[in-house]
Coordinates of C-alpha atoms in Angstrom, one line a residue:
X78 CA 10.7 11.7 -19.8
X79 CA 9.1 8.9 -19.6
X80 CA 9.1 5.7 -22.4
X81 CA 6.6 3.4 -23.1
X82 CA 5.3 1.7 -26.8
X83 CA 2.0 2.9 -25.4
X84 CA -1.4 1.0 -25.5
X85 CA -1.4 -1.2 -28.8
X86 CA 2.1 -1.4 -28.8
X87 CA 4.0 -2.0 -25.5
X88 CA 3.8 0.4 -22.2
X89 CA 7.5 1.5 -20.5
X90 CA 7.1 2.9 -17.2
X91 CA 10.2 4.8 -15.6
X92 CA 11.0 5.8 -12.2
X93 CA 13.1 8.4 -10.8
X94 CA 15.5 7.6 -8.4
X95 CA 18.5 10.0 -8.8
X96 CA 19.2 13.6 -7.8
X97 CA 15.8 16.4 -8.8
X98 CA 15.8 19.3 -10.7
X99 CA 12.0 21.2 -10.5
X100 CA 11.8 23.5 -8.5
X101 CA 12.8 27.4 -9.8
X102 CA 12.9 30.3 -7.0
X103 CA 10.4 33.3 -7.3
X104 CA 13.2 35.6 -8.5
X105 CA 13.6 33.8 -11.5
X106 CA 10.2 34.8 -12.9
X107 CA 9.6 38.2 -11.9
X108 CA 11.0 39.5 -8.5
X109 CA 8.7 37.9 -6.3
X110 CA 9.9 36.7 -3.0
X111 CA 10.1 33.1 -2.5
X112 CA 7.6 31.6 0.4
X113 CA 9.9 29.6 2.7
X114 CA 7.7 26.6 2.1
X115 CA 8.3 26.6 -1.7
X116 CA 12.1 27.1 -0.8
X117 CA 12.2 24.1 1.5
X118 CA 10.6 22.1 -1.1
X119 CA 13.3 23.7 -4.1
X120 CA 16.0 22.6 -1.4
X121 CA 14.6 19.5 -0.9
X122 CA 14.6 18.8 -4.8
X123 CA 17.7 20.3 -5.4
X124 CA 19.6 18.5 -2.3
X125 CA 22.7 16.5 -3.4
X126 CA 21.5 13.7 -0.6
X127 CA 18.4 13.1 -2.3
X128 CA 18.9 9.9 -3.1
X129 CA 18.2 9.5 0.3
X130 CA 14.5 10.3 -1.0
X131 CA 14.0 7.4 -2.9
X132 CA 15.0 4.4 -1.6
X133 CA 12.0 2.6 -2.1
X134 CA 12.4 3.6 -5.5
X135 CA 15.5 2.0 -5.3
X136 CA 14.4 -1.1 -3.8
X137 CA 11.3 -1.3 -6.7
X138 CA 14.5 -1.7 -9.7
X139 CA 16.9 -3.6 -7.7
X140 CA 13.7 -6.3 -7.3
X141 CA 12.6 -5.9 -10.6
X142 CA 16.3 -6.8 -12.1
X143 CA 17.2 -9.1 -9.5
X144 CA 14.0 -11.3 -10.0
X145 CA 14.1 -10.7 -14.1
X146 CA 14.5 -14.3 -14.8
X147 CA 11.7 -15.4 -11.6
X148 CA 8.9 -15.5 -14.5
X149 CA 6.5 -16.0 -11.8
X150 CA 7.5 -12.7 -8.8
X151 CA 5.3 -11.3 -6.4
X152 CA 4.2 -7.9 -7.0
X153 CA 6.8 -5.3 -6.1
X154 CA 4.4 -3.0 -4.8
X155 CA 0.7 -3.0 -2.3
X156 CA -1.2 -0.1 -2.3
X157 CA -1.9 0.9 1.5
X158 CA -5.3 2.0 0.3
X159 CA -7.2 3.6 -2.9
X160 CA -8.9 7.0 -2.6
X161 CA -12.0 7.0 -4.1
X162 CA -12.4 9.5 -6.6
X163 CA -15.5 8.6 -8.7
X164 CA -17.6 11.2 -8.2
X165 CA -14.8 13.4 -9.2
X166 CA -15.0 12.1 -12.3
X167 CA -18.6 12.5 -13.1
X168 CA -18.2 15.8 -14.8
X169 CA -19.1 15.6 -18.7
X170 CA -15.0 17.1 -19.0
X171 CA -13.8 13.4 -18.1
X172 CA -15.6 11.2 -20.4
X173 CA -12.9 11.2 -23.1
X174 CA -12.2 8.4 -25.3
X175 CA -8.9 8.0 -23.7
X176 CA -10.0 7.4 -20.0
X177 CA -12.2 3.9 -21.0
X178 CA -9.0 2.1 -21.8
X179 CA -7.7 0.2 -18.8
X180 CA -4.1 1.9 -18.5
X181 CA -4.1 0.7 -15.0
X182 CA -2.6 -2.5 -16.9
X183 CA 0.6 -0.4 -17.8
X184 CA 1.3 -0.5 -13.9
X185 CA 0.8 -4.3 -13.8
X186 CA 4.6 -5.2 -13.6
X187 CA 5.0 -3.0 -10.4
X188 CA 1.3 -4.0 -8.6
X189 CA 0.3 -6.9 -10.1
X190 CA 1.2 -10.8 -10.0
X191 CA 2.2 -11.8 -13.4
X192 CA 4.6 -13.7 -15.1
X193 CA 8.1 -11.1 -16.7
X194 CA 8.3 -13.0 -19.2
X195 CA 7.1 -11.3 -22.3
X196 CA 6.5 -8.3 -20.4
X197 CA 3.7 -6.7 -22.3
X198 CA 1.7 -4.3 -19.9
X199 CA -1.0 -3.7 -23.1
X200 CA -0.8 -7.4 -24.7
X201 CA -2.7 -6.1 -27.8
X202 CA -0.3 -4.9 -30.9
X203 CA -1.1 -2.5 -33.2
X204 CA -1.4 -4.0 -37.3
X205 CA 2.0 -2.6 -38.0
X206 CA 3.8 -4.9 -35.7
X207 CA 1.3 -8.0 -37.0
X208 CA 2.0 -7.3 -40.3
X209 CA 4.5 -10.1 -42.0
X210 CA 7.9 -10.1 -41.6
X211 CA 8.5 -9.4 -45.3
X212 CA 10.4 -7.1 -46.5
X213 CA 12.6 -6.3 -50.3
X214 CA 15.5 -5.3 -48.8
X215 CA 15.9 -8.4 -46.6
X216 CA 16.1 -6.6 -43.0
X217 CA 15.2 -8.0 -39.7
X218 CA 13.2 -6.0 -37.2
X219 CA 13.2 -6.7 -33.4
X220 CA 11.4 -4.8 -30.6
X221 CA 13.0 -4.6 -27.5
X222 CA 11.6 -4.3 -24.1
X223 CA 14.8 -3.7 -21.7
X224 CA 14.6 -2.6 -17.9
X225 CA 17.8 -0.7 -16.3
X226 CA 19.1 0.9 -13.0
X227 CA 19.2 4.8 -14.2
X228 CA 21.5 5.5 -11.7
X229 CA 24.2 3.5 -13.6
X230 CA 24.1 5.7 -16.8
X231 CA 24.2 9.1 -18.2
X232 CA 20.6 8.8 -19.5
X233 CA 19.1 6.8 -22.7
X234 CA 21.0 8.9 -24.9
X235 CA 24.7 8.3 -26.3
X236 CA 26.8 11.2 -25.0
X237 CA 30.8 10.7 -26.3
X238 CA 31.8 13.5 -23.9
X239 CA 30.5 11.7 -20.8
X240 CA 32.4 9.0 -18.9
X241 CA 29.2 7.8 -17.6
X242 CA 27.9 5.1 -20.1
X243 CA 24.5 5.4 -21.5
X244 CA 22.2 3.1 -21.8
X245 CA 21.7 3.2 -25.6
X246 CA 25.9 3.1 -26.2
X247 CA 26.0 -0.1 -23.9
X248 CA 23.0 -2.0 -26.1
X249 CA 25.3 -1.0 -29.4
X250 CA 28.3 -2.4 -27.6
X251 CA 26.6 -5.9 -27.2
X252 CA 24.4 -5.9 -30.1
X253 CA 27.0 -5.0 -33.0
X254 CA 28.8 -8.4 -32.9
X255 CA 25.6 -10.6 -33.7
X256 CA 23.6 -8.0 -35.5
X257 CA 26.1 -5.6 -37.4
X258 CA 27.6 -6.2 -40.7
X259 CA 26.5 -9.4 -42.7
X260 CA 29.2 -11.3 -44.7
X261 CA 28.9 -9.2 -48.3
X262 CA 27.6 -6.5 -46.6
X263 CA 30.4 -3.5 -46.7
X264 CA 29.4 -0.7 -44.0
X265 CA 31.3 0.0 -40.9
X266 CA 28.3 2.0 -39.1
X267 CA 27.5 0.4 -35.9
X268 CA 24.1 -0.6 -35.6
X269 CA 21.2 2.2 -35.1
X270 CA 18.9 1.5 -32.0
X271 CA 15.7 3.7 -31.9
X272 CA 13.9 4.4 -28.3
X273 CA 10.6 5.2 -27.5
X274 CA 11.6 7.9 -25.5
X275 CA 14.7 9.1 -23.9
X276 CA 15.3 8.7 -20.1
X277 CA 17.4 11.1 -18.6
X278 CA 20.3 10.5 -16.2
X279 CA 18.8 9.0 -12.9
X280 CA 15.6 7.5 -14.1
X281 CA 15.1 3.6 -14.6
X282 CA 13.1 1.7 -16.5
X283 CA 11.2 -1.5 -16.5
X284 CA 9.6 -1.7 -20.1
X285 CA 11.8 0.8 -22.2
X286 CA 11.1 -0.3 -25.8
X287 CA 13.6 -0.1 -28.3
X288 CA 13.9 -1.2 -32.0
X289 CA 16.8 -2.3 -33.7
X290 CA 17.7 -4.1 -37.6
X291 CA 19.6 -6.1 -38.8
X292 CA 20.7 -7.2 -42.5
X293 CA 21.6 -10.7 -41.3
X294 CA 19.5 -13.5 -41.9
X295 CA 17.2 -15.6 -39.4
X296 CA 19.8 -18.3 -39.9
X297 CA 22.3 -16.4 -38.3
X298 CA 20.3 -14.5 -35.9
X299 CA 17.2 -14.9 -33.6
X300 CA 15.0 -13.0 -31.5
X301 CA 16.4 -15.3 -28.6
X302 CA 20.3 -14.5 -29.3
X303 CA 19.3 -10.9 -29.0
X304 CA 18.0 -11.4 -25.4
X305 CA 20.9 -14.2 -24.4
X306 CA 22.8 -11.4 -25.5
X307 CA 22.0 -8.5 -23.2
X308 CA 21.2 -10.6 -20.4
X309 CA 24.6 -12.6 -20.4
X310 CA 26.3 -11.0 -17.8
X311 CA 29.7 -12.5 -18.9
X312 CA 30.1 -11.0 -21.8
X313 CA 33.4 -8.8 -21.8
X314 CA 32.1 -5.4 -22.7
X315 CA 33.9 -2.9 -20.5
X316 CA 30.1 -1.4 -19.8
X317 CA 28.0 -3.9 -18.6
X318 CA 27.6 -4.8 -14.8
X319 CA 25.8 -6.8 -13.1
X320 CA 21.9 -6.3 -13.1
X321 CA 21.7 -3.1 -13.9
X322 CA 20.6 -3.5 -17.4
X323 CA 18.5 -7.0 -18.4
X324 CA 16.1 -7.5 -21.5
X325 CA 12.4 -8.7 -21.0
X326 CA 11.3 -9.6 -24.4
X327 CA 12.6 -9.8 -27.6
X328 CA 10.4 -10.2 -31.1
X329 CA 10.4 -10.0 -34.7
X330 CA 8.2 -7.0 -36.1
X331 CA 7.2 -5.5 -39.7
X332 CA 9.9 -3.3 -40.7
X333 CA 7.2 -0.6 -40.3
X334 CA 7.2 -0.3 -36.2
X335 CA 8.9 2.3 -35.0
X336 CA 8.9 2.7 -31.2
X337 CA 8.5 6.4 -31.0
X338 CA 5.6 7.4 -33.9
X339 CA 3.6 4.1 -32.8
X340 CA 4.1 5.1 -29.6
X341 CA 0.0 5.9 -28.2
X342 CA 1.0 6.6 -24.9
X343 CA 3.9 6.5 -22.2
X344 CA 3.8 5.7 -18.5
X345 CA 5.8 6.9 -15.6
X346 CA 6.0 6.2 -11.6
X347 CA 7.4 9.0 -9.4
X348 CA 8.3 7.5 -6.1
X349 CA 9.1 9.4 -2.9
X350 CA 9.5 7.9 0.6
X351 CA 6.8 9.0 2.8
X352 CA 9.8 10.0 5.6
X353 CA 11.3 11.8 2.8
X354 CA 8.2 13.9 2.9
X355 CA 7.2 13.4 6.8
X356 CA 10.6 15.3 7.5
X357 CA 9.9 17.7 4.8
X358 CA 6.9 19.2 6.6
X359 CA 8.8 19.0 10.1
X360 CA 10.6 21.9 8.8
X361 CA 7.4 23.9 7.3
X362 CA 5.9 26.1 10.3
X363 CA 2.1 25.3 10.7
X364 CA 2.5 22.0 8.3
X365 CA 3.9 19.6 11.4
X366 CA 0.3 18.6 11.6
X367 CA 0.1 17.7 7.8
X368 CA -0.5 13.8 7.3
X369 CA 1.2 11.9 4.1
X370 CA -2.6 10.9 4.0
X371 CA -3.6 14.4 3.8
X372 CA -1.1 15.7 1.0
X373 CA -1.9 12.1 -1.3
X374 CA -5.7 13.0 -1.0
X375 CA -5.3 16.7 -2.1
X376 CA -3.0 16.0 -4.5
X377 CA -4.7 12.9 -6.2
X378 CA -7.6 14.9 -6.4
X379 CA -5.9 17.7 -7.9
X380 CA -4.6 15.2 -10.1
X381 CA -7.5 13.7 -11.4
X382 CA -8.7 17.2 -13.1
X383 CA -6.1 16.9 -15.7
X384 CA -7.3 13.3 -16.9
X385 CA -8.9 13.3 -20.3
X386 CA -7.8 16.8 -21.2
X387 CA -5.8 18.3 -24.0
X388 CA -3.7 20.7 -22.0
X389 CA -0.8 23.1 -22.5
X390 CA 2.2 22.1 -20.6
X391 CA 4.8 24.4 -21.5
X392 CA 4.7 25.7 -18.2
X393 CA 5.6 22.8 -16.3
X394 CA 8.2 21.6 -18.7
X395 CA 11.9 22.7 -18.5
X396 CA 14.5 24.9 -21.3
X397 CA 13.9 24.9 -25.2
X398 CA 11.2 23.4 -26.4
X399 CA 12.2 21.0 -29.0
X400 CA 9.2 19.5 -29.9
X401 CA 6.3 20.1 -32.7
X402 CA 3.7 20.6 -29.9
X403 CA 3.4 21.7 -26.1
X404 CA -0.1 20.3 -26.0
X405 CA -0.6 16.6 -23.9
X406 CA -3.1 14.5 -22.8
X407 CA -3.3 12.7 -19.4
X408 CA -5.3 9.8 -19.8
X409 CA -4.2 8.7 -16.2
X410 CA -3.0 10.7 -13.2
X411 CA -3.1 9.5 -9.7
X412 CA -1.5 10.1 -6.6
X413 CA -1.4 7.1 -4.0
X414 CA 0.4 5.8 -1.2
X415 CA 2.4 2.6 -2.0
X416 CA 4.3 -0.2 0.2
X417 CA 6.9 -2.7 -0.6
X418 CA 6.0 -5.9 -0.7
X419 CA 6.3 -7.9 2.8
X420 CA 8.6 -10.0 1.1
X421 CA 10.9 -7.5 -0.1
X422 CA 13.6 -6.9 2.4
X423 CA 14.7 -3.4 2.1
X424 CA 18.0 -2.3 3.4
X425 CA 17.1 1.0 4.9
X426 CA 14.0 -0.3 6.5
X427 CA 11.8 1.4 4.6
X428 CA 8.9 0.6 3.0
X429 CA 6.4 3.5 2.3
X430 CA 6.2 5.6 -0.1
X431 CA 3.7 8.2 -2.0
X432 CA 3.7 7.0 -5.7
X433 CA 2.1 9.3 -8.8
X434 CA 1.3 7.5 -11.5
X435 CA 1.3 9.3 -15.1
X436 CA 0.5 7.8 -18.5
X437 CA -0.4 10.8 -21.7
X438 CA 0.1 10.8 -25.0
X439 CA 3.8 12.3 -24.6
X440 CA 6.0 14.1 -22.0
X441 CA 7.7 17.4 -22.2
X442 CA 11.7 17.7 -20.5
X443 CA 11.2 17.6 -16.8
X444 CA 7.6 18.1 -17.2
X445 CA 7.0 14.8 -14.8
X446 CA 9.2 16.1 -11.7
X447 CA 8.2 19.5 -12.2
X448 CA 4.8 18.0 -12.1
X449 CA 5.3 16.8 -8.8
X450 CA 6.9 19.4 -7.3
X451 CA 4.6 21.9 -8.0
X452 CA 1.5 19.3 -6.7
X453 CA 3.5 19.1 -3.4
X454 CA 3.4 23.1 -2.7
X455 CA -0.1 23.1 -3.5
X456 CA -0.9 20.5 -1.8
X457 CA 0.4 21.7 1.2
X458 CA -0.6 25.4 0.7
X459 CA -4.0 24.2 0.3
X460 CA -4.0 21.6 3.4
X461 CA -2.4 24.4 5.5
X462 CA -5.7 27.2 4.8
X463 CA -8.0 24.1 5.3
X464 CA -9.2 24.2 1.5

């Protein structure tokens, strides 16, 4: 899953960098035996050392949190080259209303040089959140825009069985004590934090919007505490280390935003080292000749066919569907090859990787990786018969 505020609102954009689930064998959907290329690939998802896999991934967070209060960073990320794809797009089934908006701009904070501070990758707010801030039964609202380290929680999602925090559990821990009960005001629920969208275990995030409210007053609380707050490292909650979680932006909103319904659309980077992949299709017969530039071509063009179209995603997605609709819309997908910047120093030494870039109107479980995973083994299959 991946979170965002969307267009009008705010854009999130999450990364996986933990351990892959995509890929299901042949067996499990009708007897049909497995090609060892689509194994290789299930294996290579499924490995417990893929974290190996995505260290530039790795390197793109730890940058991202270390240089949180730098209001003035490089960009994290080069392109080593854009594939041009217009006349791909000259079919009357991609001019939808969606593709004219520039969601390139919810990628900014990863390729472009621009101040953190206020992170807003779509500066333009919807009404609700421009409405005034008044309200008859005397709430706050605040929208927050938070990045974290995914590896260092058990997802978005508070889970009381799991020793792993979550991130959600760990903004309630430092929240609470500035924004929980007013003086009067008799209620020993913690404080409720809504999400745009819920990030599972293993994926980060850069611009995860949240909302919280408070009954005390703007006297005894401020959009600033709230972000002095998560970004104090000092503070002595047993669940906070280090710069694995930091808040971007804080601000006061109608009481009418919420993150998820005015949600228009969510972004998300997948990012796989390109040796990740080079040794991948060492082991594949008759794919050792296969170039990373080969498989982001095919892919990116296979890619771009989904832009602008209502589709049916149920059968990329993963378990019970728990949603209202199966049906999402792509209004971006692109497959490119990315590089750190020069000035990043990465401890592994290395610096490429291929990166697809996703932004549609909402995101089924595992639909994203599953996504990828299945562009890869057609990529390749179609590389490998010289389509």
């Amino acid at each position: 899953s991946a979170c965002s505020s969307g267009s009008s609102v705010r854009a999130s954009l999450s990364m996986r960098t933990a351990k892959q689930r995509s890929l299901q064998t042949s067996n499990d959907h009708g007897g049909e035996q497995e090609s060892q290329a689509d194994k290789l690939l299930r294996e290579f998802f499924n490995s417990s050392t893929t974290s190996d896999h995505f260290t530039v991934a790795e390197e793109v967070i730890t940058s991202f949190l270390n240089d949180s209060q730098n209001r003035n960073s490089q960009p994290i990320l080069i392109k080593c080259g854009d594939i041009d794809m217009d006349e791909s797009l000259n079919d009357e089934k991609h001019h939808h209303p969606l593709l004219n908006e520039n969601w390139s701009q919810l990628f900014d904070p990863l390729f472009s040089k621009s101040e953190l501070k206020g992170l807003d990758c779509n500066s333009s707010l919807t009404e609700i959140t421009k409405q005034p801030h008044q309200t008859k039964t005397k709430v706050q609202s605040f929208k927050i825009t938070v990045a974290y380290r995914g590896t260092e929680y058990c997802g978005w999602q508070i889970q009381p069985k799991n020793t792993v925090p979550s991130v959600q559990q760990t903004l309630i821990d430092l929240l609470d004590p500035i924004l929980g009960n007013s003086l009067g005001h008799k209620s020993e629920k913690p404080i409720d934090i809504r999400v745009c969208g819920r990030t599972d275990a293993g994926v980060s995030a850069i611009a995860q919007v949240c909302r919280v409210r408070t009954r005390r007053s703007s006297d005894e609380v401020t959009a600033i505490d709230i972000e002095r707050r998560i970004n104090d490292t000092s503070q002595s909650v047993e669940v906070v280390s280090g710069r694995n979680l930091c808040c971007t932006s804080v601000e006061r909103v109608s009481d009418k935003f919420h993150p998820t319904f005015c949600a228009k659309n969510r972004a998300y980077a997948y990012l796989i080292d390109s040796t990740a992949l080079n040794e991948l299709m060492s082991f594949i017969p008759s794919a050792q000749s296969i170039t990373i530039g080969d498989l982001v071509f095919t892919m990116n063009k296979m890619a771009k066919q989904a832009e602008g179209l209502e589709l049916d995603y149920v059968g990329l997605s993963y378990g019970k569907v728990k949603t209202t609709t199966t049906l999402c819309t792509l209004s971006r997908a692109q497959v490119s090859l990315v590089k750190l910047n020069d000035d990043i120093q990465c401890r592994s030494g290395l610096n490429e990787a291929v990166c697809f870039e996703f932004v549609g109107d909402r995101f089924l479980r595992r639909m994203i990786r599953i996504m990828v995973s299945t562009l890869l083994s057609l990529a390749i299959q179609c590389v490998m018969k010289g389509y």
